[in-house]
Coordinates of C-alpha atoms and ligand atoms in Angstrom, one line a residue:
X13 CA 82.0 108.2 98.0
X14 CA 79.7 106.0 99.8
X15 CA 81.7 103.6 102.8
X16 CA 81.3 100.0 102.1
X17 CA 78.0 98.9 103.5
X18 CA 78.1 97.3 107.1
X19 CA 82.2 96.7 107.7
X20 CA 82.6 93.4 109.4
X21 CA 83.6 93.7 113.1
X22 CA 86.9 92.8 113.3
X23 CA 86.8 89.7 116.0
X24 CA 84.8 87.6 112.9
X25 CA 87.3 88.2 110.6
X26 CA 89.9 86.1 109.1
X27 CA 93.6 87.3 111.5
X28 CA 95.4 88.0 108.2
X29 CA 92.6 90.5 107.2
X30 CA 91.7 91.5 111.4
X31 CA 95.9 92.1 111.2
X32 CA 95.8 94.5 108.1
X33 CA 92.8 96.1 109.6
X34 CA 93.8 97.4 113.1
X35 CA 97.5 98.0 111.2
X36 CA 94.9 100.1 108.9
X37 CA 92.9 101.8 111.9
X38 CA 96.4 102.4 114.6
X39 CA 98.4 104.2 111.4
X40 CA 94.8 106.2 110.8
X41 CA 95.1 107.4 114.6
X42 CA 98.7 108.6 113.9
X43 CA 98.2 110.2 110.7
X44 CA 95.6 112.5 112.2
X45 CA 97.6 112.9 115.3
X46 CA 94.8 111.2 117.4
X47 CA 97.7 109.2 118.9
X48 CA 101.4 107.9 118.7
X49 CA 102.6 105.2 117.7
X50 CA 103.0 103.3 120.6
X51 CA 99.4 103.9 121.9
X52 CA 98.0 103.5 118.5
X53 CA 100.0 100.0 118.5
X54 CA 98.5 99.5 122.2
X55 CA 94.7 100.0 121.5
X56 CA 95.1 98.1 117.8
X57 CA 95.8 95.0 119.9
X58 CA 92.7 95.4 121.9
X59 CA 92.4 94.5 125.9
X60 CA 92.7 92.2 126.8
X61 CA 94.7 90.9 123.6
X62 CA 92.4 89.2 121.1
X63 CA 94.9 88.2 119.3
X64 CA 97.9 85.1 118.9
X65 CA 101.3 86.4 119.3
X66 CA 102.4 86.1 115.8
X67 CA 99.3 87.9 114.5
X68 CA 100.1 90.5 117.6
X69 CA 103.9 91.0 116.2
X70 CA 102.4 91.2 112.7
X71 CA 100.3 94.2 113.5
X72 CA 103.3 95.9 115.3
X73 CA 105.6 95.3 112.4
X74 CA 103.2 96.3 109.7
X75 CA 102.5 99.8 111.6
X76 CA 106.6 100.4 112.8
X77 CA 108.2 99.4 109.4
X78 CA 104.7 101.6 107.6
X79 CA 105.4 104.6 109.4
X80 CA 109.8 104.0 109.1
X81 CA 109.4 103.9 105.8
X82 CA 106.6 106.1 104.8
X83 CA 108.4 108.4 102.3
X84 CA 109.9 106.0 100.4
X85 CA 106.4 104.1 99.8
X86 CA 105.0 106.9 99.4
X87 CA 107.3 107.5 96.3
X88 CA 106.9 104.1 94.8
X89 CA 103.3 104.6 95.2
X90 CA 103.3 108.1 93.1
X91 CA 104.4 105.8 90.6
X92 CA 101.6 103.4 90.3
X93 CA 99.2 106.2 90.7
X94 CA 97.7 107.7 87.7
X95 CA 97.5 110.8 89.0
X96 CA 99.7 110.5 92.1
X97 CA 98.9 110.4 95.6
X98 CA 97.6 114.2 96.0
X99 CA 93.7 113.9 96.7
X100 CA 93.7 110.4 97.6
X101 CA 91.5 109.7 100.7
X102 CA 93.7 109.5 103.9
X103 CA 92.2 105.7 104.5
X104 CA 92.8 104.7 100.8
X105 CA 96.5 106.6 101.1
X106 CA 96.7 104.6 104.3
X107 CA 95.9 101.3 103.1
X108 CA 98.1 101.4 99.7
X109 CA 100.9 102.0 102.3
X110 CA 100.0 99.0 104.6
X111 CA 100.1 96.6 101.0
X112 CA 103.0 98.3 99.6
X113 CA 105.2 98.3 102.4
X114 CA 104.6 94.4 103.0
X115 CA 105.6 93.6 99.4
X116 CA 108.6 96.1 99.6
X117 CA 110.0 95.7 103.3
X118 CA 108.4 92.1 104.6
X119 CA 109.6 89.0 101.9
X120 CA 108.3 86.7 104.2
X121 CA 104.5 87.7 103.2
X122 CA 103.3 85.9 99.7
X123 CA 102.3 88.6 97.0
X124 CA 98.9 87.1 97.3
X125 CA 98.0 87.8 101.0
X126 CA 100.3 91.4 100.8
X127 CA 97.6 92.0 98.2
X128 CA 94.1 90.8 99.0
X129 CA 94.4 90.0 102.9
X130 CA 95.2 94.1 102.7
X131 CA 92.7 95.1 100.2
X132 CA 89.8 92.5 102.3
X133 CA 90.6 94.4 105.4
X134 CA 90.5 98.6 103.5
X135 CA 86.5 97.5 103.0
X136 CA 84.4 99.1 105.0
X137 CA 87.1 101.6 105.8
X138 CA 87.5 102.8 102.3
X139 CA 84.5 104.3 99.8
X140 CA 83.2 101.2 97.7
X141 CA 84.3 102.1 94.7
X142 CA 88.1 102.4 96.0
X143 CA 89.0 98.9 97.0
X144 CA 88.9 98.4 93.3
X145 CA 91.3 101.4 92.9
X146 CA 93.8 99.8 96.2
X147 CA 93.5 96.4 94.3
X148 CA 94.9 97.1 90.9
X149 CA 97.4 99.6 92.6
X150 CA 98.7 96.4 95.0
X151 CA 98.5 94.2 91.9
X152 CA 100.4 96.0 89.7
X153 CA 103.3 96.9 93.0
X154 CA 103.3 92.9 93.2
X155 CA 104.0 92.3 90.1
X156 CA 107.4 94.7 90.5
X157 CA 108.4 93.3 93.9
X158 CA 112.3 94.3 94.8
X159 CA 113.8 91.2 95.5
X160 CA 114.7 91.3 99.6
X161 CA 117.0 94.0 100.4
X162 CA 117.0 95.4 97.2
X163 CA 116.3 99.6 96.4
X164 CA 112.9 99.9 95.7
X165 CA 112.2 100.9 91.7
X166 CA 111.6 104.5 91.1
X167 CA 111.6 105.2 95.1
X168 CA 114.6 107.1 95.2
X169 CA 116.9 107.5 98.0
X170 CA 116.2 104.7 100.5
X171 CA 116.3 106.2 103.2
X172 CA 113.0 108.0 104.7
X173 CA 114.9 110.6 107.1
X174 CA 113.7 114.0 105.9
X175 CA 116.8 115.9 104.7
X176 CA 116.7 118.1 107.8
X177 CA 116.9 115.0 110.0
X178 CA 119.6 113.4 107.4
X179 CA 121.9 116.3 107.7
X180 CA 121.6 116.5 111.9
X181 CA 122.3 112.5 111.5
X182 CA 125.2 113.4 108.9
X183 CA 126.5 115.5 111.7
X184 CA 126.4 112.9 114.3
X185 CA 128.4 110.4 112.3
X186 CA 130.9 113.2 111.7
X187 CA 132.0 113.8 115.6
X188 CA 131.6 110.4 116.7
X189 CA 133.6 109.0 113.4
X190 CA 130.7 106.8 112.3
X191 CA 130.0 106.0 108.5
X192 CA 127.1 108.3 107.8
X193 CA 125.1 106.3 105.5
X194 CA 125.4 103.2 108.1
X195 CA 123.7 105.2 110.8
X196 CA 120.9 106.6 108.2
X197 CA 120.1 103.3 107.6
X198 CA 120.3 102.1 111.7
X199 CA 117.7 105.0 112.5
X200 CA 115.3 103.1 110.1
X201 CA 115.7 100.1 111.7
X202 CA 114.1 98.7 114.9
X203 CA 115.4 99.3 118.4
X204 CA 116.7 96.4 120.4
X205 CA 115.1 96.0 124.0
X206 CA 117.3 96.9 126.8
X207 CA 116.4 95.8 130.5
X208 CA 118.1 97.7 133.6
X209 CA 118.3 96.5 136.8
X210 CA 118.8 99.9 138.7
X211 CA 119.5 99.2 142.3
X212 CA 120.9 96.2 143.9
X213 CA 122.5 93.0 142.5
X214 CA 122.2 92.6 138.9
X215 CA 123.2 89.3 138.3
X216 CA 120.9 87.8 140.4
X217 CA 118.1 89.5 138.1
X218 CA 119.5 88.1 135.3
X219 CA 119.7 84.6 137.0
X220 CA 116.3 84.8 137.5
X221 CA 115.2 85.9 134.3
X222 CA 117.3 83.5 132.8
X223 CA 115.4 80.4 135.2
X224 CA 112.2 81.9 133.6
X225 CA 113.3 81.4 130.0
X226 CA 114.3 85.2 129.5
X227 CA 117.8 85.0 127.7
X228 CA 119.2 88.0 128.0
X229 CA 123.1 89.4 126.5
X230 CA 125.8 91.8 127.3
X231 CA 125.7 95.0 125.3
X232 CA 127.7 94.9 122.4
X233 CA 131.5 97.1 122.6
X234 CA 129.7 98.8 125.8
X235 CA 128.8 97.9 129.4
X236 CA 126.4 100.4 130.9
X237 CA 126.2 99.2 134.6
X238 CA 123.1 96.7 135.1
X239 CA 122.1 97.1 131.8
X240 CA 121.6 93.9 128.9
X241 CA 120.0 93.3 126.0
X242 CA 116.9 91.6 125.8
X243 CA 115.9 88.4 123.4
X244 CA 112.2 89.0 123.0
X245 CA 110.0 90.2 125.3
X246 CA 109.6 87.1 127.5
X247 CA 110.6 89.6 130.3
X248 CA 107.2 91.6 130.8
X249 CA 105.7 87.9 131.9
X250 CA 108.2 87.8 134.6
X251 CA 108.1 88.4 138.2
X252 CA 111.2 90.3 138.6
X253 CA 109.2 93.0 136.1
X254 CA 106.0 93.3 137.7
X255 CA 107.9 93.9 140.3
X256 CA 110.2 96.6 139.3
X257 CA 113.4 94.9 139.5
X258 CA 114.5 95.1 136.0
X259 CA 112.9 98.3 134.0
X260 CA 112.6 98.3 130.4
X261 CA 115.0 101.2 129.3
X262 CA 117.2 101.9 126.3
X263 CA 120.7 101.8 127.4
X264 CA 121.2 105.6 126.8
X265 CA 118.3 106.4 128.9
X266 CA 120.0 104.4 131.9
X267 CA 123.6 105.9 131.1
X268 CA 122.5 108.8 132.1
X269 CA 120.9 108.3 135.3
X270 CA 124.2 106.4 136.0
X271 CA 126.4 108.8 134.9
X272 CA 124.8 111.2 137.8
X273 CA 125.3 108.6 140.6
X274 CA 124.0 110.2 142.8
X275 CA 125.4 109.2 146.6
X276 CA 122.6 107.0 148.8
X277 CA 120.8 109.7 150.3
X278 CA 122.2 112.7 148.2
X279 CA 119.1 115.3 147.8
X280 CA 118.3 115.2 144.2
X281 CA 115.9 116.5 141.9
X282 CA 114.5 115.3 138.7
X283 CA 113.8 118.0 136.9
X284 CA 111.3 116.9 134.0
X285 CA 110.5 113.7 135.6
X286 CA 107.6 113.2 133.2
X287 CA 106.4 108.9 134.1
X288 CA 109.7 108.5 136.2
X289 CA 111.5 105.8 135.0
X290 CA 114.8 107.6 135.7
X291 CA 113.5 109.3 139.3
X292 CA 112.7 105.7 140.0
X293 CA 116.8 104.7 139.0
X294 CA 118.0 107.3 140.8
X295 CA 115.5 106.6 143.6
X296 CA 116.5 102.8 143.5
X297 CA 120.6 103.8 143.9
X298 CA 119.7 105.5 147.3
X299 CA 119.4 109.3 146.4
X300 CA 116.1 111.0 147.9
X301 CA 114.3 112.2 144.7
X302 CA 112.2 115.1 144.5
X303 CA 110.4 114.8 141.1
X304 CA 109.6 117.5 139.0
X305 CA 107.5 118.3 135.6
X306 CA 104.6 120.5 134.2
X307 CA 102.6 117.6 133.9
X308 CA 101.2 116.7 137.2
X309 CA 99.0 113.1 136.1
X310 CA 102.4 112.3 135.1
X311 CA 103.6 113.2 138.2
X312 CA 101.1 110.6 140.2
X313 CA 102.3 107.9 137.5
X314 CA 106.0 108.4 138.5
X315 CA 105.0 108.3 142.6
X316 CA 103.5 105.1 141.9
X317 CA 106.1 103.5 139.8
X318 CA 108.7 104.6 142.5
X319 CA 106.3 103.2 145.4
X320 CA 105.5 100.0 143.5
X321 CA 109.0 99.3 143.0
X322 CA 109.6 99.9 146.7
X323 CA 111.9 102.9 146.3
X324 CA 109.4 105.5 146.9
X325 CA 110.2 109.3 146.0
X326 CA 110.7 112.2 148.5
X327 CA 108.3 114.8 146.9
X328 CA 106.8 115.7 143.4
X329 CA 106.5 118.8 142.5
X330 CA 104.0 120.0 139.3
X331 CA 105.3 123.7 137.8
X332 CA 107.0 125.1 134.9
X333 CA 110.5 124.5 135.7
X334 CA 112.0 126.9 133.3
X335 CA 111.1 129.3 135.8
X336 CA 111.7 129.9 140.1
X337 CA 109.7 127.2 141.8
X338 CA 110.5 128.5 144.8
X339 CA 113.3 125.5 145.8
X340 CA 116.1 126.1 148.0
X341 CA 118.7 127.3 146.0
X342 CA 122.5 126.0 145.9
X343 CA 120.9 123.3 148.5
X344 CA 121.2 119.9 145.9
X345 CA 123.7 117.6 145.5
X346 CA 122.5 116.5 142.2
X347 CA 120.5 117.8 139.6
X348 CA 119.3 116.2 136.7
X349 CA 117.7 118.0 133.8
X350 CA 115.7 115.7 131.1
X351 CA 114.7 118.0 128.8
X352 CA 111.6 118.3 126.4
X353 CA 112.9 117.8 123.1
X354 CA 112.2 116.7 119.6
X355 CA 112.7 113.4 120.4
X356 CA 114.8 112.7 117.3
X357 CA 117.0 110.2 119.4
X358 CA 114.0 107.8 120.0
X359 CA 113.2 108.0 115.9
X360 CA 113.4 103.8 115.8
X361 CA 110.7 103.8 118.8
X362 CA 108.6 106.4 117.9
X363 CA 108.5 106.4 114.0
X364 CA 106.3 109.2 113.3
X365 CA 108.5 111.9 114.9
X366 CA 110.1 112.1 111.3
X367 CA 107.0 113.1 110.0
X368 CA 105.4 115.1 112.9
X369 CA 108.5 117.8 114.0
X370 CA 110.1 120.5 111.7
X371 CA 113.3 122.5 111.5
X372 CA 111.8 125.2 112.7
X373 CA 110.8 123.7 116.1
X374 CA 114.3 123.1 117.2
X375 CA 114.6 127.3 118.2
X376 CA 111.7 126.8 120.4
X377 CA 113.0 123.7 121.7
X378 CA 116.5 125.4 122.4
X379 CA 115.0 128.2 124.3
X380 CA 112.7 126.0 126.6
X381 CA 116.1 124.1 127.0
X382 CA 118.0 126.9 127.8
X383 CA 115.7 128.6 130.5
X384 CA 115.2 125.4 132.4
X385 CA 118.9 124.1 132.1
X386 CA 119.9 128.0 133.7
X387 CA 116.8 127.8 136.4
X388 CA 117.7 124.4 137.3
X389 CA 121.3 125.3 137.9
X390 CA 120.2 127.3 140.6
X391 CA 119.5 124.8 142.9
X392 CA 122.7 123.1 142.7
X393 CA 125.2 123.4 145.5
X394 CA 128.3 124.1 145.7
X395 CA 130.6 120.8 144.7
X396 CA 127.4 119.4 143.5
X397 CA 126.6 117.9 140.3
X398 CA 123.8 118.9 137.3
X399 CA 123.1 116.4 134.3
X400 CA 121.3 118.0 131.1
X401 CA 120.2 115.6 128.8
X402 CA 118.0 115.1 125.8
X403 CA 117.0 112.3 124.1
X404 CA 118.0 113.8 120.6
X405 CA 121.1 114.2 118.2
X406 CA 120.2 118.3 117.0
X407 CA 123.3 120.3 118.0
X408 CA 120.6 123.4 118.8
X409 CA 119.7 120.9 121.8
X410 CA 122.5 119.8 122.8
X411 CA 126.0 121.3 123.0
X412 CA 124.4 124.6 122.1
X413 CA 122.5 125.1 125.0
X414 CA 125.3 123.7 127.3
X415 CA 128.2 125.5 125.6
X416 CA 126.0 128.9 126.0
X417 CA 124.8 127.9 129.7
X418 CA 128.4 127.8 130.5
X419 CA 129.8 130.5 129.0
X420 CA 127.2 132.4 130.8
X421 CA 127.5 130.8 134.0
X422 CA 131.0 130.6 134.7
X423 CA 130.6 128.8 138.2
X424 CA 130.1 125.3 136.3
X425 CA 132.5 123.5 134.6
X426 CA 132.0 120.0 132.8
X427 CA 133.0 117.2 134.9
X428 CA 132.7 113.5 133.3
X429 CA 133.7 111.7 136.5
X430 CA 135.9 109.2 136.7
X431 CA 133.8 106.3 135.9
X432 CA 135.4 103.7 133.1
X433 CA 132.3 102.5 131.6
X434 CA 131.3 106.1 130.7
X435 CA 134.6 106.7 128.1
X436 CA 133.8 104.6 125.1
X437 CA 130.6 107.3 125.1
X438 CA 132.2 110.3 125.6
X439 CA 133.0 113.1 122.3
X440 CA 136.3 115.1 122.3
X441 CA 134.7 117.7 124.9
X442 CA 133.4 115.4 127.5
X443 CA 129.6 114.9 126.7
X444 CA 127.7 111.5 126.5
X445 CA 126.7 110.7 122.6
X446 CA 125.1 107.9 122.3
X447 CA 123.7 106.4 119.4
X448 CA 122.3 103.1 117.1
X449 CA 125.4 102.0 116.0
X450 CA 126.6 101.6 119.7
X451 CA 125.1 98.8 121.1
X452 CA 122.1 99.7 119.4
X453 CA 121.2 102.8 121.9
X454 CA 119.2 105.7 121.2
X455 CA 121.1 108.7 120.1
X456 CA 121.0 110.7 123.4
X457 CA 123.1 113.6 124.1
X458 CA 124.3 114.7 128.1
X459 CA 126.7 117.0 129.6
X460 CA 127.7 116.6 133.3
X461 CA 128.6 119.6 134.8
X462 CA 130.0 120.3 138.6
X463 CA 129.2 123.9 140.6
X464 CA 132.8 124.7 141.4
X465 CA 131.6 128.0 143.3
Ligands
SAM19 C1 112.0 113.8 128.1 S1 110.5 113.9 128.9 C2 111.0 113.3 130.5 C3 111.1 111.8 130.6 C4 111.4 111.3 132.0 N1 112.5 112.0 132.6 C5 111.7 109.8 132.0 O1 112.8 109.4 132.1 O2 110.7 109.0 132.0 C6 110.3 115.6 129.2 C7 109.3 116.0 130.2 O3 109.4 117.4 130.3 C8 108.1 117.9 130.8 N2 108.0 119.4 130.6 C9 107.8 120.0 129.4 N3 107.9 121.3 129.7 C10 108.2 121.5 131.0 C11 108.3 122.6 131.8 N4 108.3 123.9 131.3 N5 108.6 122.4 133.1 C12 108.6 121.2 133.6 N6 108.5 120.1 132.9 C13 108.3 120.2 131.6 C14 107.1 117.1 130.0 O4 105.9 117.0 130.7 C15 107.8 115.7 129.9 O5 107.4 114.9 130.9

């Protein structure tokens, strides 16, 4: 089918329909794997922004809550399609979503703009003859709009974890005692921002944040050291962030660089460094970090960040580190591996992750895991420490690959330290869970583990 003729550049049209468009175009870059969300998000926004900062929250919303709660749209939407969704165009599929999921998950949006602010913005994106078709679907979803926070009609289950995802999170809830279908419903939700102040006095970062209008809060039933909770993200105007001070990083993320704590000037090496934001923590406590990861551009990012901040790393180092890099061996006081995962931990950031990984990834995964948790070991002296972590709640990443790293390696034994702030995360065998309905973290998983010999 023909496209529309001549689409209207989005800088001339109306914000309500330029929001629904580049909502339309990010969730387009996603859905053919062009880009993640956060980048799609990034370059719908344009640079330098062209839009007002409701209209710039707006798009963010409307691409987040689409992708969080695709499945479940996509099931009310079967309904109100004839002939269901199979063999729909992707931008007609695309745009339904963007109108359904503002009538179904966004009561502050009128029926009337949901409808035709989203159907305005689909032409020239969509063939002529479907914006009819994406009309009368809209139409007829507004005319059965869920009152707020009710199930959505013929959806189904409400929540848009696929089962395999569901019965990890099911899992989760079960060793930390959590009520499973409350932490379903947390991993649709949106993640809080968490600011860490990583070396030095933290109050007096919060003292200035708070002189420049950013309110920031203690972490609920937890106190990660230097970390708070964010109202807003006032912060990224601020001096003390362009300046490195205070990073932007879920609580989780900085529990485990603090869990490590590394000694000021303790030789450590950050094994899957990737951008650096925790070789730039551990860098900031005083430890001399040599950075680590197959990527090397990402490599050059993490010297900068480090340098910018003014806590600059030792040495990077781009390899494969599941295998012998060629490091001095039992030579490292500290060790931490951050693992390539699935990433199901960060689901709330990085919504399409439920869509994008399978079951059958997690073997691969575990392996990678596995061979650079046992190479990395190597390196670690005597009474020194290691850290594995993943930023994900699958057992095969987690306490499988530490429980079979130690029972093949019998000179390390899990050592938790004695740190206070550290118990209320701990399971039954010593590892850090974390998760949404604590403080509103990420669901990470870490062992620390100590070379006795
Ligand atoms: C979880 S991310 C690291 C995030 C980073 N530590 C941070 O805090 O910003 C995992 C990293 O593993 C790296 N990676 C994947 N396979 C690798 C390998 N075989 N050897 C070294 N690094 C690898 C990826 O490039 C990615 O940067």
């Amino acid at each position: 089918m023909p496209l529309s003729p001549n689409p209207t550049p989005e800088h001339s049209l109306p914000p309500g329909v330029s929001v629904r468009r580049r909502a339309i175009v990010a969730l387009l870059a996603v859905e053919d794997g062009t880009a993640g969300s956060q980048i799609a998000v990034r370059e719908a926004l344009g640079t330098p922004p062209e839009l007002a900062g409701p209209d710039r929250g707006l798009v963010t919303e409307l691409v987040y809550a689409t992708l969080r709660h695709q499945r479940v749209l996509d099931r009310w939407l079967a309904h109100a399609c004839a002939h269901g969704l199979c063999g729909l165009d992707t931008e007609v599929l695309i745009a339904l979503r963007v109108g359904a999921c503002q009538l179904a998950y966004l009561p502050r949006v009128p029926a009337f703009a949901a409808v035709d602010a989203t159907v305005e913005a689909a032409k020239g994106l969509v063939a002529g003859r479907a914006v009819g078709f994406v009309h009368g679907v809209l139409r007829g979803l507004a005319r059965r709009r869920p009152e707020p926070g009710a199930t959505l009609p013929q959806a189904g289950s409400p929540t848009s974890l696929p089962d395999w995802i569901a019965l990890r999170s099911r899992r989760l809830a079960a060793i930390c005692g959590l009520d499973a279908d409350a932490l379903h419903a947390a991993f649709d939700q949106p993640a809080p921002l968490h600011l860490h102040v990583p070396a030095g006095d933290a109050e007096l970062v919060w003292a200035e944040l708070a002189a420049a209008g950013v309110a920031v809060a203690e972490l609920d039933g937890v106190a990660v050291p230097g970390v708070r909770c964010a109202d807003g993200g006032g912060v990224f105007a601020t001096s003390a962030f362009a300046r490195r001070a205070v990073l932007a990083q879920d609580a989780a993320s900085a529990a485990v660089v603090r869990w490590l704590a590394p000694a000021p000037g303790a030789r450590t090496a950050d094994v899957a460094a990737g951008a650096g934001v925790k070789a730039l923590a551990l860098a900031a406590a005083g430890a001399r970090v040599t950075a680590i990861d197959l990527d090397g551009p990402k490599l050059a990012d993490a010297a900068a960040l480090a340098r910018q901040a003014g806590h600059p790393l030792d040495a990077t180092i781009a390899g494969d580190a599941s295998t012998d890099l060629g490091l001095d061996r039992e030579a490292w006081d500290a060790v931490l591996v951050d693992a390539p995962c699935s990433g199901l931990g960060t689901l709330r950031r990085r919504p399409e992750i439920r869509h994008r990984r399978r079951a059958a990834d997690l073997p691969r995964h575990h392996a990678l895991q596995a061979r650079m948790l046992a190479a990395a070991s190597d390196l670690v002296r005597p009474g020194g420490h290691l850290v594995y972590a993943v930023c994900s709640f699958a057992e095969e990443e987690g306490p499988l690959v530490v429980g079979r790293f130690l029972a093949a390696h019998p000179g390390f034994v899990r050592d938790p330290g004695g740190a206070t702030w550290v118990r209320p995360l701990l399971d039954a065998a010593g590892d850090l869970r974390t998760h949404p309905l604590l403080a509103g973290m990420d669901a990470f998983y870490a062992a620390r583990l100590q070379r006795s010999h």
